[in-house]
Amino acid sequence: MLPSWRCPARAGGIEAAAEYDALLPVFGRIFGAEHPQTLKLRSNRAQHLATLGRHIECEVECAAVIQIATRGQGANMSLITTVARSGLVYALNGQGRHEEALAEAERADEVRRGLPEEWRRTSTGAVELSMAAALLGLGRVAQARTLAVAAHDACVSLFGPNHYRTAEALAFLDSVDGV
């Protein structure tokens, strides 16, 4: 199961999953199965599945998105790969596979570092939080906290205090401090 800081209230969660499922064939028809918009939707859907505890489904979907996106070219596909790898981290953490999750987070960070600066900004804090989650799962609390503080500070600076990722980083820090 995902840590409580990563699990949103489930009210409406099943309905949201149904919406993603309904939109997927529409996006495929309009854009094509390997178009960046379709891959973004699939990645978002996969991450939502993880919040519902559907970790194996999330893992399979993220792996499929990564496979397609790595064949594509350009910063957009690299960003999709980064986001899907971060989603895969949560799927693996949810299954207790923390070593694999840390390796995926490191791969996501490597891909992200290759992105142009303006593309890296959109993923500010995301990779750090996924890496921190893997480290926390491995019992490396101090390292996890350090990354989460950096993620929180970066998110506050770039997105402001009311952004969802800023709130996610703060919730992560609260959970770490409670360990």
Coordinates of C-alpha atoms in Angstrom, one line a residue:
M1 CA 0.0 0.0 0.0
L2 CA 1.2 3.5 -0.7
P3 CA 2.1 5.7 2.2
S4 CA -0.7 7.9 3.5
W5 CA 0.8 11.0 2.1
R6 CA 0.4 9.6 -1.5
C7 CA -3.1 8.3 -1.1
P8 CA -5.8 10.9 -1.8
A9 CA -9.3 10.4 -0.4
R10 CA -10.8 7.5 -2.3
A11 CA -14.1 9.3 -2.6
G12 CA -14.5 9.8 -6.3
G13 CA -11.5 7.7 -7.1
I14 CA -13.3 4.9 -8.8
E15 CA -15.3 7.4 -10.8
A16 CA -12.1 9.1 -11.9
A17 CA -10.6 5.7 -12.9
A18 CA -13.7 5.1 -15.0
E19 CA -13.3 8.5 -16.7
Y20 CA -9.7 7.7 -17.6
D21 CA -10.9 4.3 -19.0
A22 CA -13.5 6.0 -21.1
L23 CA -11.1 8.7 -22.4
L24 CA -8.4 6.3 -23.4
P25 CA -10.1 4.9 -26.6
V26 CA -11.2 8.4 -27.5
F27 CA -7.6 9.7 -27.3
G28 CA -6.3 6.7 -29.2
R29 CA -8.8 7.3 -32.0
I30 CA -8.2 11.1 -32.2
F31 CA -4.4 11.2 -31.6
G32 CA -3.2 7.6 -32.1
A33 CA -1.9 5.1 -29.6
E34 CA 1.7 6.4 -29.6
H35 CA 0.9 10.1 -29.6
P36 CA 2.3 12.1 -26.6
Q37 CA -1.3 13.2 -25.5
T38 CA -2.4 9.5 -25.4
L39 CA 0.8 8.5 -23.5
K40 CA 0.3 11.4 -21.0
L41 CA -3.3 10.2 -20.4
R42 CA -2.1 6.6 -19.9
S43 CA 0.6 7.7 -17.5
N44 CA -1.8 9.8 -15.5
R45 CA -4.3 6.9 -15.4
A46 CA -1.5 4.6 -14.2
Q47 CA -0.6 6.9 -11.4
H48 CA -4.2 7.2 -10.4
L49 CA -4.4 3.4 -10.3
A50 CA -1.5 3.4 -7.8
T51 CA -3.5 5.7 -5.5
L52 CA -6.3 3.2 -5.6
G53 CA -4.0 0.4 -4.6
R54 CA -4.0 -1.2 -8.0
H55 CA -0.2 -1.4 -8.1
I56 CA 0.3 -4.3 -10.5
E57 CA -2.0 -2.6 -13.1
C58 CA 0.0 0.7 -12.5
E59 CA 3.3 -1.2 -13.0
V60 CA 2.2 -2.8 -16.3
E61 CA 0.8 0.5 -17.7
C62 CA 3.8 2.5 -16.7
A63 CA 6.2 0.0 -18.2
A64 CA 4.2 0.0 -21.5
V65 CA 4.2 3.9 -21.6
I66 CA 8.0 3.9 -20.9
Q67 CA 8.6 1.4 -23.7
I68 CA 6.6 3.4 -26.3
A69 CA 8.0 6.8 -25.1
T70 CA 11.6 5.7 -25.2
R71 CA 11.2 4.9 -28.9
G72 CA 9.9 8.4 -29.5
Q73 CA 12.0 11.5 -30.0
G74 CA 12.1 14.9 -28.4
A75 CA 11.8 16.4 -25.0
N76 CA 8.1 15.7 -24.8
M77 CA 8.7 11.9 -25.0
S78 CA 11.5 12.2 -22.5
L79 CA 9.2 14.1 -20.1
I80 CA 6.6 11.4 -20.5
T81 CA 9.2 8.7 -19.8
T82 CA 10.3 10.6 -16.6
V83 CA 6.7 10.9 -15.4
A84 CA 5.9 7.2 -16.2
R85 CA 9.1 6.1 -14.4
S86 CA 8.1 8.1 -11.3
G87 CA 4.7 6.4 -11.5
L88 CA 6.4 3.0 -11.7
V89 CA 8.3 3.9 -8.5
Y90 CA 5.0 4.1 -6.6
A91 CA 3.7 0.9 -8.2
L92 CA 6.9 -0.9 -7.0
N93 CA 6.8 0.7 -3.6
G94 CA 3.2 -0.4 -3.2
Q95 CA 4.4 -3.9 -3.8
G96 CA 7.3 -3.6 -1.3
R97 CA 9.9 -3.7 -4.1
H98 CA 11.9 -0.7 -2.8
E99 CA 15.3 -1.6 -4.4
E100 CA 13.7 -1.7 -7.8
A101 CA 11.8 1.5 -7.0
L102 CA 15.0 3.3 -6.2
A103 CA 16.6 2.1 -9.4
E104 CA 13.6 3.4 -11.4
A105 CA 13.7 6.8 -9.6
E106 CA 17.4 7.1 -10.4
R107 CA 16.6 6.3 -14.1
A108 CA 13.8 9.0 -14.0
D109 CA 16.3 11.5 -12.6
E110 CA 18.8 10.7 -15.3
V111 CA 16.2 11.2 -18.1
R112 CA 15.0 14.4 -16.5
R113 CA 18.5 15.8 -16.3
G114 CA 18.7 15.5 -20.1
L115 CA 15.6 17.7 -20.6
P116 CA 15.7 21.3 -21.5
E117 CA 15.3 23.6 -18.4
E118 CA 11.8 24.7 -19.3
W119 CA 10.7 21.0 -19.5
R120 CA 12.4 20.1 -16.2
R121 CA 10.5 22.8 -14.4
T122 CA 7.1 21.0 -15.0
S123 CA 8.4 18.0 -13.1
T124 CA 9.9 19.9 -10.2
G125 CA 9.8 17.9 -7.1
A126 CA 8.2 14.8 -8.7
V127 CA 11.3 12.7 -9.2
E128 CA 12.7 13.8 -5.8
L129 CA 9.5 12.7 -4.0
S130 CA 9.4 9.3 -5.8
M131 CA 13.1 8.8 -4.9
A132 CA 12.4 9.8 -1.3
A133 CA 9.5 7.3 -1.2
A134 CA 11.9 4.5 -2.3
L135 CA 14.5 5.6 0.2
L136 CA 11.9 5.7 3.0
G137 CA 10.8 2.1 2.0
L138 CA 14.4 1.1 2.4
G139 CA 14.6 2.6 5.8
R140 CA 16.9 5.4 4.8
V141 CA 14.8 8.0 6.6
A142 CA 17.4 10.8 6.7
Q143 CA 18.1 10.7 3.0
A144 CA 14.4 10.5 2.2
R145 CA 13.8 13.6 4.4
T146 CA 16.6 15.5 2.8
L147 CA 15.2 14.9 -0.7
A148 CA 11.7 15.7 0.4
V149 CA 12.8 19.0 2.0
A150 CA 14.6 19.9 -1.3
A151 CA 11.4 18.9 -3.3
H152 CA 9.2 21.0 -1.0
D153 CA 11.5 24.1 -1.2
A154 CA 11.7 23.8 -5.0
C155 CA 7.9 23.4 -5.3
V156 CA 7.1 26.4 -3.0
S157 CA 9.6 28.5 -5.0
L158 CA 8.3 27.5 -8.4
F159 CA 4.6 26.6 -7.9
G160 CA 3.7 28.3 -4.6
P161 CA 2.4 26.9 -1.4
N162 CA -1.0 25.9 -2.7
H163 CA 0.1 23.6 -5.6
Y164 CA -0.7 19.9 -5.3
R165 CA 2.9 18.8 -5.5
T166 CA 3.9 21.3 -2.8
A167 CA 1.2 19.8 -0.6
E168 CA 2.3 16.3 -1.5
A169 CA 5.9 17.2 -0.4
L170 CA 4.6 18.7 2.8
A171 CA 2.5 15.6 3.6
F172 CA 5.5 13.4 2.8
L173 CA 7.6 15.4 5.3
D174 CA 4.9 15.1 7.9
S175 CA 4.8 11.3 7.4
V176 CA 8.6 11.1 7.6
D177 CA 8.7 13.1 10.8
G178 CA 6.1 10.8 12.3
V179 CA 8.3 7.7 11.6

